[in-house]
PDB file of C-alpha atoms and ligand atoms in Angstrom:
ATOM      1  CA  MET E   1       0.000   0.000   0.000  1.00 88.00           C
ATOM      2  CA  GLU E   2       1.343   3.410  -0.955  1.00 94.00           C
ATOM      3  CA  GLN E   3       0.880   6.584   1.115  1.00 95.00           C
ATOM      4  CA  LYS E   4      -0.490   9.491  -0.949  1.00 97.00           C
ATOM      5  CA  ASP E   5      -1.372  13.107  -0.121  1.00 97.00           C
ATOM      6  CA  LEU E   6      -2.592  14.377   3.231  1.00 98.00           C
ATOM      7  CA  LEU E   7      -6.357  14.168   3.636  1.00 97.00           C
ATOM      8  CA  TYR E   8      -6.661  15.785   7.077  1.00 97.00           C
ATOM      9  CA  GLU E   9      -4.459  16.854   9.965  1.00 97.00           C
ATOM     10  CA  GLY E  10      -6.206  16.707  13.326  1.00 96.00           C
ATOM     11  CA  LYS E  11      -5.090  17.305  16.896  1.00 95.00           C
ATOM     12  CA  ALA E  12      -3.889  13.742  17.446  1.00 97.00           C
ATOM     13  CA  LYS E  13      -3.581  12.141  14.015  1.00 98.00           C
ATOM     14  CA  LYS E  14      -2.771  12.769  10.382  1.00 98.00           C
ATOM     15  CA  MET E  15      -4.873  10.967   7.770  1.00 98.00           C
ATOM     16  CA  TYR E  16      -3.448  10.255   4.312  1.00 98.00           C
ATOM     17  CA  HIS E  17      -4.993   8.976   1.106  1.00 98.00           C
ATOM     18  CA  THR E  18      -3.512   5.746  -0.243  1.00 98.00           C
ATOM     19  CA  SER E  19      -3.289   3.994  -3.592  1.00 97.00           C
ATOM     20  CA  ASP E  20      -6.632   2.397  -2.649  1.00 97.00           C
ATOM     21  CA  GLU E  21      -9.402   5.001  -2.569  1.00 96.00           C
ATOM     22  CA  GLN E  22     -11.225   3.114   0.199  1.00 97.00           C
ATOM     23  CA  VAL E  23      -8.220   2.944   2.527  1.00 98.00           C
ATOM     24  CA  ILE E  24      -6.731   5.639   4.778  1.00 98.00           C
ATOM     25  CA  TRP E  25      -3.217   5.672   6.222  1.00 98.00           C
ATOM     26  CA  VAL E  26      -3.349   7.001   9.787  1.00 98.00           C
ATOM     27  CA  GLU E  27      -0.328   8.451  11.550  1.00 98.00           C
ATOM     28  CA  TYR E  28      -0.604   8.958  15.303  1.00 98.00           C
ATOM     29  CA  LEU E  29       1.121  12.171  16.422  1.00 98.00           C
ATOM     30  CA  ASP E  30       3.317  12.915  19.419  1.00 98.00           C
ATOM     31  CA  GLN E  31       0.956  15.657  20.459  1.00 97.00           C
ATOM     32  CA  ALA E  32      -1.353  16.082  23.434  1.00 98.00           C
ATOM     33  CA  THR E  33      -4.207  18.573  23.421  1.00 96.00           C
ATOM     34  CA  ALA E  34      -7.074  19.401  25.739  1.00 94.00           C
ATOM     35  CA  LEU E  35      -9.727  22.070  26.155  1.00 92.00           C
ATOM     36  CA  ASN E  36     -10.378  22.092  22.387  1.00 89.00           C
ATOM     37  CA  GLY E  37      -6.715  22.844  21.637  1.00 89.00           C
ATOM     38  CA  LEU E  38      -6.156  25.493  24.338  1.00 93.00           C
ATOM     39  CA  MET E  39      -3.680  23.115  26.010  1.00 95.00           C
ATOM     40  CA  LYS E  40      -1.212  21.717  23.479  1.00 96.00           C
ATOM     41  CA  ASP E  41       2.117  19.970  24.035  1.00 97.00           C
ATOM     42  CA  GLN E  42       4.599  17.833  22.175  1.00 97.00           C
ATOM     43  CA  VAL E  43       4.784  14.467  23.991  1.00 98.00           C
ATOM     44  CA  ASN E  44       7.423  12.141  22.575  1.00 98.00           C
ATOM     45  CA  GLY E  45       6.277   8.535  22.401  1.00 98.00           C
ATOM     46  CA  LYS E  46       2.555   9.233  22.760  1.00 98.00           C
ATOM     47  CA  GLY E  47       1.668   8.568  19.101  1.00 98.00           C
ATOM     48  CA  GLU E  48       3.313   5.174  19.150  1.00 98.00           C
ATOM     49  CA  LEU E  49       1.542   4.157  22.367  1.00 98.00           C
ATOM     50  CA  ASN E  50      -1.927   5.231  21.222  1.00 98.00           C
ATOM     51  CA  ASN E  51      -1.431   3.542  17.861  1.00 98.00           C
ATOM     52  CA  GLN E  52      -0.505   0.269  19.543  1.00 98.00           C
ATOM     53  CA  ILE E  53      -3.257   0.440  22.154  1.00 98.00           C
ATOM     54  CA  THR E  54      -5.929   1.355  19.574  1.00 98.00           C
ATOM     55  CA  SER E  55      -4.755  -1.412  17.234  1.00 98.00           C
ATOM     56  CA  LYS E  56      -5.023  -3.996  20.017  1.00 98.00           C
ATOM     57  CA  VAL E  57      -8.442  -2.789  21.178  1.00 98.00           C
ATOM     58  CA  PHE E  58      -9.871  -2.718  17.637  1.00 98.00           C
ATOM     59  CA  HIS E  59      -8.432  -6.159  16.940  1.00 98.00           C
ATOM     60  CA  TYR E  60     -10.193  -7.433  20.080  1.00 98.00           C
ATOM     61  CA  LEU E  61     -13.493  -5.772  19.056  1.00 98.00           C
ATOM     62  CA  SER E  62     -13.224  -7.296  15.553  1.00 98.00           C
ATOM     63  CA  GLU E  63     -12.790 -10.722  17.124  1.00 98.00           C
ATOM     64  CA  GLN E  64     -15.911 -10.073  19.195  1.00 98.00           C
ATOM     65  CA  GLY E  65     -17.936  -9.286  16.066  1.00 98.00           C
ATOM     66  CA  ILE E  66     -18.006  -5.474  16.198  1.00 98.00           C
ATOM     67  CA  ALA E  67     -17.940  -4.013  12.668  1.00 98.00           C
ATOM     68  CA  ASN E  68     -15.205  -1.374  12.501  1.00 98.00           C
ATOM     69  CA  HIS E  69     -12.745   0.447  10.228  1.00 98.00           C
ATOM     70  CA  PHE E  70      -9.507  -1.169  11.415  1.00 98.00           C
ATOM     71  CA  ILE E  71      -7.452  -3.036   8.805  1.00 98.00           C
ATOM     72  CA  GLN E  72      -3.968  -3.417  10.288  1.00 98.00           C
ATOM     73  CA  GLN E  73      -1.136  -1.754  12.160  1.00 98.00           C
ATOM     74  CA  ILE E  74       1.673  -1.052   9.684  1.00 97.00           C
ATOM     75  CA  GLY E  75       4.283   0.689  11.802  1.00 96.00           C
ATOM     76  CA  LYS E  76       4.993   1.895  15.314  1.00 97.00           C
ATOM     77  CA  ASP E  77       2.768   4.917  14.888  1.00 98.00           C
ATOM     78  CA  GLU E  78       0.819   4.027  11.765  1.00 98.00           C
ATOM     79  CA  GLN E  79      -2.212   1.940  10.826  1.00 98.00           C
ATOM     80  CA  LEU E  80      -4.475   1.376   7.831  1.00 98.00           C
ATOM     81  CA  VAL E  81      -8.215   1.848   8.178  1.00 98.00           C
ATOM     82  CA  LYS E  82     -11.242   1.715   5.896  1.00 98.00           C
ATOM     83  CA  LYS E  83     -12.284   5.157   4.751  1.00 98.00           C
ATOM     84  CA  LEU E  84     -15.516   6.232   6.422  1.00 98.00           C
ATOM     85  CA  ASN E  85     -17.867   9.117   6.070  1.00 98.00           C
ATOM     86  CA  ILE E  86     -17.654  10.047   9.738  1.00 98.00           C
ATOM     87  CA  LEU E  87     -20.889  11.140  11.437  1.00 98.00           C
ATOM     88  CA  PRO E  88     -20.236  14.461  13.213  1.00 98.00           C
ATOM     89  CA  LEU E  89     -21.059  12.910  16.578  1.00 98.00           C
ATOM     90  CA  GLU E  90     -19.117  12.018  19.674  1.00 98.00           C
ATOM     91  CA  VAL E  91     -20.943   9.090  21.216  1.00 99.00           C
ATOM     92  CA  VAL E  92     -20.019   9.022  24.909  1.00 99.00           C
ATOM     93  CA  VAL E  93     -20.805   6.075  27.178  1.00 99.00           C
ATOM     94  CA  ARG E  94     -20.619   6.511  30.944  1.00 99.00           C
ATOM     95  CA  ASN E  95     -20.462   3.790  33.592  1.00 99.00           C
ATOM     96  CA  SER E  96     -19.522   6.122  36.440  1.00 99.00           C
ATOM     97  CA  ALA E  97     -19.804   9.863  36.894  1.00 99.00           C
ATOM     98  CA  ALA E  98     -16.772  11.957  35.900  1.00 98.00           C
ATOM     99  CA  GLY E  99     -15.716  15.013  33.927  1.00 98.00           C
ATOM    100  CA  SER E 100     -18.439  17.111  32.312  1.00 98.00           C
ATOM    101  CA  PHE E 101     -21.197  14.781  33.625  1.00 98.00           C
ATOM    102  CA  SER E 102     -20.104  15.345  37.227  1.00 98.00           C
ATOM    103  CA  LYS E 103     -19.863  19.102  36.688  1.00 98.00           C
ATOM    104  CA  ARG E 104     -23.210  19.434  34.899  1.00 98.00           C
ATOM    105  CA  LEU E 105     -25.198  17.372  37.407  1.00 98.00           C
ATOM    106  CA  ALA E 106     -23.101  17.821  40.564  1.00 98.00           C
ATOM    107  CA  ILE E 107     -22.545  14.087  40.966  1.00 98.00           C
ATOM    108  CA  PRO E 108     -19.269  13.131  42.669  1.00 98.00           C
ATOM    109  CA  GLU E 109     -16.640  11.663  40.343  1.00 98.00           C
ATOM    110  CA  GLY E 110     -16.455   7.894  40.617  1.00 98.00           C
ATOM    111  CA  GLN E 111     -20.108   7.395  41.623  1.00 98.00           C
ATOM    112  CA  LYS E 112     -21.329   4.294  39.770  1.00 98.00           C
ATOM    113  CA  LEU E 113     -24.359   4.786  37.530  1.00 98.00           C
ATOM    114  CA  PRO E 114     -27.135   2.194  37.944  1.00 98.00           C
ATOM    115  CA  THR E 115     -27.046   1.539  34.176  1.00 98.00           C
ATOM    116  CA  PRO E 116     -24.686   2.933  31.522  1.00 98.00           C
ATOM    117  CA  ILE E 117     -25.710   6.253  29.984  1.00 98.00           C
ATOM    118  CA  VAL E 118     -25.159   7.019  26.285  1.00 98.00           C
ATOM    119  CA  GLU E 119     -24.801  10.674  25.290  1.00 99.00           C
ATOM    120  CA  PHE E 120     -24.353  12.536  22.006  1.00 99.00           C
ATOM    121  CA  TYR E 121     -22.142  15.562  21.391  1.00 98.00           C
ATOM    122  CA  PHE E 122     -22.160  17.477  18.095  1.00 98.00           C
ATOM    123  CA  LYS E 123     -18.611  17.215  16.716  1.00 98.00           C
ATOM    124  CA  ASP E 124     -17.909  20.840  15.850  1.00 97.00           C
ATOM    125  CA  ASP E 125     -14.756  22.503  17.192  1.00 93.00           C
ATOM    126  CA  GLN E 126     -16.128  26.012  16.513  1.00 96.00           C
ATOM    127  CA  LEU E 127     -19.108  25.273  18.770  1.00 98.00           C
ATOM    128  CA  ASP E 128     -16.939  23.412  21.309  1.00 96.00           C
ATOM    129  CA  ASP E 129     -18.690  20.055  20.670  1.00 97.00           C
ATOM    130  CA  PRO E 130     -22.014  20.850  22.395  1.00 98.00           C
ATOM    131  CA  PHE E 131     -24.096  18.228  24.228  1.00 98.00           C
ATOM    132  CA  ILE E 132     -27.166  17.364  22.118  1.00 98.00           C
ATOM    133  CA  ASN E 133     -30.076  14.923  22.303  1.00 98.00           C
ATOM    134  CA  ASP E 134     -31.700  12.530  19.809  1.00 98.00           C
ATOM    135  CA  GLU E 135     -34.024  15.215  18.493  1.00 98.00           C
ATOM    136  CA  HIS E 136     -31.087  17.508  17.721  1.00 98.00           C
ATOM    137  CA  VAL E 137     -29.428  14.611  15.887  1.00 98.00           C
ATOM    138  CA  LEU E 138     -32.598  14.242  13.777  1.00 98.00           C
ATOM    139  CA  PHE E 139     -32.909  18.016  13.256  1.00 98.00           C
ATOM    140  CA  LEU E 140     -29.260  18.275  12.153  1.00 98.00           C
ATOM    141  CA  GLN E 141     -29.896  15.310   9.803  1.00 98.00           C
ATOM    142  CA  ILE E 142     -26.869  13.462  11.174  1.00 98.00           C
ATOM    143  CA  ALA E 143     -28.799  10.201  11.562  1.00 98.00           C
ATOM    144  CA  ASP E 144     -32.394   8.979  11.301  1.00 98.00           C
ATOM    145  CA  GLU E 145     -34.364   7.203  14.046  1.00 98.00           C
ATOM    146  CA  ALA E 146     -33.202   3.727  13.050  1.00 98.00           C
ATOM    147  CA  GLU E 147     -29.577   4.870  12.859  1.00 98.00           C
ATOM    148  CA  ILE E 148     -29.781   6.523  16.286  1.00 98.00           C
ATOM    149  CA  THR E 149     -31.065   3.235  17.711  1.00 98.00           C
ATOM    150  CA  GLU E 150     -28.232   1.400  15.928  1.00 98.00           C
ATOM    151  CA  LEU E 151     -25.608   3.819  17.318  1.00 98.00           C
ATOM    152  CA  LYS E 152     -26.883   3.355  20.868  1.00 98.00           C
ATOM    153  CA  THR E 153     -27.080  -0.435  20.521  1.00 98.00           C
ATOM    154  CA  GLN E 154     -23.527  -0.603  19.165  1.00 98.00           C
ATOM    155  CA  ALA E 155     -22.237   1.774  21.850  1.00 98.00           C
ATOM    156  CA  ARG E 156     -23.747  -0.369  24.628  1.00 98.00           C
ATOM    157  CA  LYS E 157     -22.379  -3.581  23.099  1.00 98.00           C
ATOM    158  CA  ILE E 158     -18.911  -2.063  22.789  1.00 99.00           C
ATOM    159  CA  ASN E 159     -19.169  -0.824  26.377  1.00 99.00           C
ATOM    160  CA  HIS E 160     -19.940  -4.327  27.604  1.00 98.00           C
ATOM    161  CA  LEU E 161     -16.933  -5.754  25.738  1.00 98.00           C
ATOM    162  CA  LEU E 162     -14.571  -2.984  26.845  1.00 98.00           C
ATOM    163  CA  ILE E 163     -15.580  -3.300  30.506  1.00 98.00           C
ATOM    164  CA  GLN E 164     -14.654  -6.994  30.322  1.00 98.00           C
ATOM    165  CA  LEU E 165     -11.370  -6.281  28.531  1.00 98.00           C
ATOM    166  CA  PHE E 166     -10.222  -3.558  30.920  1.00 98.00           C
ATOM    167  CA  GLU E 167     -11.322  -5.514  34.002  1.00 98.00           C
ATOM    168  CA  LYS E 168      -8.903  -8.244  32.923  1.00 98.00           C
ATOM    169  CA  ILE E 169      -6.062  -5.733  33.227  1.00 98.00           C
ATOM    170  CA  ASP E 170      -7.263  -4.230  36.508  1.00 98.00           C
ATOM    171  CA  LEU E 171      -8.720  -1.088  35.003  1.00 98.00           C
ATOM    172  CA  GLN E 172     -12.159   0.324  35.628  1.00 98.00           C
ATOM    173  CA  LEU E 173     -13.806   1.820  32.535  1.00 99.00           C
ATOM    174  CA  ILE E 174     -15.370   5.043  33.807  1.00 99.00           C
ATOM    175  CA  ASP E 175     -16.421   6.525  30.453  1.00 99.00           C
ATOM    176  CA  PHE E 176     -15.288   6.807  26.835  1.00 99.00           C
ATOM    177  CA  LYS E 177     -15.970   8.421  23.471  1.00 98.00           C
ATOM    178  CA  LEU E 178     -16.693   6.650  20.192  1.00 99.00           C
ATOM    179  CA  GLU E 179     -17.028   7.853  16.610  1.00 98.00           C
ATOM    180  CA  PHE E 180     -18.969   6.052  13.923  1.00 99.00           C
ATOM    181  CA  GLY E 181     -19.048   6.480  10.170  1.00 98.00           C
ATOM    182  CA  LYS E 182     -20.616   5.078   7.037  1.00 98.00           C
ATOM    183  CA  THR E 183     -18.794   2.795   4.626  1.00 97.00           C
ATOM    184  CA  ALA E 184     -19.098   3.150   0.851  1.00 94.00           C
ATOM    185  CA  THR E 185     -22.119   0.813   1.040  1.00 94.00           C
ATOM    186  CA  GLY E 186     -23.850   2.863   3.758  1.00 95.00           C
ATOM    187  CA  GLU E 187     -23.185   0.499   6.683  1.00 96.00           C
ATOM    188  CA  ILE E 188     -22.564   2.257  10.020  1.00 98.00           C
ATOM    189  CA  VAL E 189     -19.323   1.028  11.602  1.00 98.00           C
ATOM    190  CA  LEU E 190     -17.044   2.068  14.445  1.00 99.00           C
ATOM    191  CA  GLY E 191     -14.142   4.372  13.488  1.00 98.00           C
ATOM    192  CA  ASP E 192     -11.476   6.654  14.955  1.00 98.00           C
ATOM    193  CA  GLU E 193      -9.544   5.440  18.050  1.00 98.00           C
ATOM    194  CA  ILE E 194      -9.999   3.851  21.464  1.00 98.00           C
ATOM    195  CA  SER E 195      -7.095   4.731  23.716  1.00 98.00           C
ATOM    196  CA  PRO E 196      -6.337   6.437  27.038  1.00 98.00           C
ATOM    197  CA  ASP E 197      -6.920   9.687  25.100  1.00 98.00           C
ATOM    198  CA  THR E 198     -10.572   8.769  24.585  1.00 98.00           C
ATOM    199  CA  CYS E 199     -11.384   6.651  27.663  1.00 98.00           C
ATOM    200  CA  ARG E 200     -11.283   7.299  31.388  1.00 98.00           C
ATOM    201  CA  LEU E 201      -9.528   4.329  32.972  1.00 99.00           C
ATOM    202  CA  TRP E 202      -8.982   4.090  36.716  1.00 98.00           C
ATOM    203  CA  ASP E 203      -6.723   1.531  38.338  1.00 98.00           C
ATOM    204  CA  LEU E 204      -9.038  -0.999  40.031  1.00 98.00           C
ATOM    205  CA  LYS E 205      -6.939  -1.178  43.189  1.00 97.00           C
ATOM    206  CA  THR E 206      -5.699   2.389  43.658  1.00 98.00           C
ATOM    207  CA  ASN E 207      -8.269   4.443  41.653  1.00 97.00           C
ATOM    208  CA  GLU E 208      -5.321   6.219  40.015  1.00 98.00           C
ATOM    209  CA  HIS E 209      -6.073   7.909  36.689  1.00 98.00           C
ATOM    210  CA  MET E 210      -4.550   5.924  33.802  1.00 98.00           C
ATOM    211  CA  ASP E 211      -5.724   8.197  30.977  1.00 98.00           C
ATOM    212  CA  LYS E 212      -5.621  11.691  29.509  1.00 98.00           C
ATOM    213  CA  ASP E 213      -6.833  13.257  32.769  1.00 98.00           C
ATOM    214  CA  VAL E 214      -3.187  12.883  33.856  1.00 98.00           C
ATOM    215  CA  TYR E 215      -2.442  15.528  31.204  1.00 98.00           C
ATOM    216  CA  ARG E 216      -5.667  17.569  31.439  1.00 97.00           C
ATOM    217  CA  ARG E 217      -5.332  17.885  35.208  1.00 97.00           C
ATOM    218  CA  LYS E 218      -1.542  18.182  35.245  1.00 96.00           C
ATOM    219  CA  ILE E 219      -1.234  15.154  37.544  1.00 97.00           C
ATOM    220  CA  GLY E 220       1.971  13.828  35.970  1.00 97.00           C
ATOM    221  CA  GLU E 221       3.532  12.413  32.801  1.00 97.00           C
ATOM    222  CA  ILE E 222       1.284  10.541  30.383  1.00 97.00           C
ATOM    223  CA  VAL E 223       3.869   8.390  28.601  1.00 98.00           C
ATOM    224  CA  PRO E 224       4.619   6.067  31.572  1.00 98.00           C
ATOM    225  CA  VAL E 225       0.894   5.779  32.289  1.00 98.00           C
ATOM    226  CA  TYR E 226      -0.057   4.931  28.660  1.00 98.00           C
ATOM    227  CA  GLN E 227       2.921   2.535  28.557  1.00 98.00           C
ATOM    228  CA  GLU E 228       1.519   0.749  31.623  1.00 98.00           C
ATOM    229  CA  VAL E 229      -1.872   0.335  29.896  1.00 98.00           C
ATOM    230  CA  LEU E 230      -0.122  -1.121  26.824  1.00 98.00           C
ATOM    231  CA  THR E 231       2.053  -3.438  28.932  1.00 98.00           C
ATOM    232  CA  ARG E 232      -0.993  -4.783  30.775  1.00 98.00           C
ATOM    233  CA  LEU E 233      -2.850  -5.403  27.468  1.00 98.00           C
ATOM    234  CA  THR E 234       0.183  -7.256  26.142  1.00 98.00           C
ATOM    235  CA  GLN E 235       0.400  -9.342  29.324  1.00 97.00           C
ATOM    236  CA  VAL E 236      -3.120 -10.728  28.752  1.00 95.00           C
ATOM    237  CA  GLY E 237      -2.197 -11.767  25.229  1.00 94.00           C
ATOM    238  CA  LEU E 238      -3.600  -8.873  23.244  1.00 92.00           C
TER     239      LEU E 238
HETATM  240  P1  ADP T 301      -9.605  15.881  15.687  1.00 83.42           P
HETATM  241  O1  ADP T 301     -10.255  15.957  14.329  1.00 83.42           O
HETATM  242  O2  ADP T 301     -10.642  15.923  16.789  1.00 83.42           O
HETATM  243  O3  ADP T 301      -8.506  16.853  15.911  1.00 83.42           O
HETATM  244  P2  ADP T 301      -7.845  13.551  15.270  1.00 83.42           P
HETATM  245  O4  ADP T 301      -6.547  14.277  15.293  1.00 83.42           O
HETATM  246  O5  ADP T 301      -7.951  12.270  15.994  1.00 83.42           O
HETATM  247  O6  ADP T 301      -9.051  14.390  15.844  1.00 83.42           O
HETATM  248  O7  ADP T 301      -8.200  13.386  13.745  1.00 83.42           O
HETATM  249  C1  ADP T 301      -8.686  12.257  13.181  1.00 83.42           C
HETATM  250  C2  ADP T 301      -9.880  12.608  12.308  1.00 83.42           C
HETATM  251  O8  ADP T 301     -10.157  11.545  11.419  1.00 83.42           O
HETATM  252  C3  ADP T 301     -11.137  12.840  13.125  1.00 83.42           C
HETATM  253  O9  ADP T 301     -11.811  13.981  12.629  1.00 83.42           O
HETATM  254  C4  ADP T 301     -11.965  11.568  12.903  1.00 83.42           C
HETATM  255  O10 ADP T 301     -13.345  11.844  12.930  1.00 83.42           O
HETATM  256  C5  ADP T 301     -11.526  11.167  11.519  1.00 83.42           C
HETATM  257  N1  ADP T 301     -11.596   9.720  11.243  1.00 83.42           N
HETATM  258  C6  ADP T 301     -11.422   8.685  12.111  1.00 83.42           C
HETATM  259  N2  ADP T 301     -11.535   7.490  11.506  1.00 83.42           N
HETATM  260  C7  ADP T 301     -11.793   7.752  10.205  1.00 83.42           C
HETATM  261  C8  ADP T 301     -12.034   6.945   9.045  1.00 83.42           C
HETATM  262  N3  ADP T 301     -12.007   5.615   9.133  1.00 83.42           N
HETATM  263  N4  ADP T 301     -12.295   7.570   7.865  1.00 83.42           N
HETATM  264  C9  ADP T 301     -12.308   8.919   7.782  1.00 83.42           C
HETATM  265  N5  ADP T 301     -12.086   9.737   8.819  1.00 83.42           N
HETATM  266  C10 ADP T 301     -11.827   9.174  10.024  1.00 83.42           C
HETATM  267  N1  UDP T 302     -13.729  12.583  25.170  1.00 83.42           N
HETATM  268  C1  UDP T 302     -12.939  12.476  24.046  1.00 83.42           C
HETATM  269  N2  UDP T 302     -12.866  13.540  23.193  1.00 83.42           N
HETATM  270  C2  UDP T 302     -13.537  14.694  23.397  1.00 83.42           C
HETATM  271  C3  UDP T 302     -14.348  14.808  24.563  1.00 83.42           C
HETATM  272  C4  UDP T 302     -14.412  13.725  25.435  1.00 83.42           C
HETATM  273  O1  UDP T 302     -12.320  11.445  23.803  1.00 83.42           O
HETATM  274  O2  UDP T 302     -13.438  15.622  22.578  1.00 83.42           O
HETATM  275  C5  UDP T 302     -13.827  11.456  26.114  1.00 83.42           C
HETATM  276  C6  UDP T 302     -13.120  11.745  27.431  1.00 83.42           C
HETATM  277  O3  UDP T 302     -11.791  11.280  27.395  1.00 83.42           O
HETATM  278  C7  UDP T 302     -13.952  10.942  28.410  1.00 83.42           C
HETATM  279  C8  UDP T 302     -15.369  10.929  27.799  1.00 83.42           C
HETATM  280  O4  UDP T 302     -15.181  11.247  26.433  1.00 83.42           O
HETATM  281  O5  UDP T 302     -13.486   9.602  28.448  1.00 83.42           O
HETATM  282  C9  UDP T 302     -16.308  11.907  28.466  1.00 83.42           C
HETATM  283  O6  UDP T 302     -15.715  13.182  28.484  1.00 83.42           O
HETATM  284  P1  UDP T 302     -16.451  14.412  29.237  1.00 83.42           P
HETATM  285  O7  UDP T 302     -17.741  14.715  28.545  1.00 83.42           O
HETATM  286  O8  UDP T 302     -16.543  14.112  30.676  1.00 83.42           O
HETATM  287  O9  UDP T 302     -15.554  15.639  28.917  1.00 83.42           O
HETATM  288  P2  UDP T 302     -14.267  16.288  29.591  1.00 83.42           P
HETATM  289  O10 UDP T 302     -14.250  16.005  31.032  1.00 83.42           O
HETATM  290  O11 UDP T 302     -13.145  15.668  28.821  1.00 83.42           O
HETATM  291  O12 UDP T 302     -14.469  17.729  29.263  1.00 83.42           O
END
């Protein structure tokens, strides 16, 4: 597969066209951002770690029957994925209160939710990714009723599988963000990444943050923490 011109440069990844129109070459960057780009730092080694973690998690989800864009990891910080028409939605699943949920509803961080909650955010940097509901999704013509149901069903299924995976490596899955897109044939499949940048993971024994909150909240260095997540995944054979 041959890398062609740059399709898009985001905050965490660069996406390139390839010799196959349906395939994208993804390069994970050594860059950390938060607060919609207000915090931005070069972090050597981060791209490689997120590429490896995402590759392992997507491989696991493929094995469990979740349709997704992942094709293969092709280098330390690179992978090939199927080109999707990404829906401008961040689909967030929460198992415990944290972050914006805790702030909005004044629920202490770490409080377990009786059942997982799925939320939608409109993916628009200029608007700061606002929280929206199903009716906004319909109004914005991002998805129809059946597709909204499909997104929620997939998100809950993925949540179930990720809880099991992370439990195996002594991590509690507090919440996470997913992105979905449509393939050339119109099928909705999981895209983007699943890594400590997009999940809140707390150590089961110590409750330590093992995710991007270490950067957002200036708790410490993220590379050793992300490395620990990768090491644990490798230790259980992923
Ligand atoms: P951001 O756009 O938020 O800065 P990234 O740096 O992670 O984020 O950029 C990756 C971009 O590529 C995101 O906009 C994401 O929606 C998009 N994307 C993820 N997977 C695919 C895919 N399979 N096909 C096309 N675009 C994708
Ligand atoms: N998240 C993400 N990208 C975003 C916003 C959130 O990956 O642009 C993830 C975040 O890492 C967390 C979950 O989605 O795992 C819920 O984030 P929240 O709404 O609590 O926002 P935050 O506290 O990051 O402002």
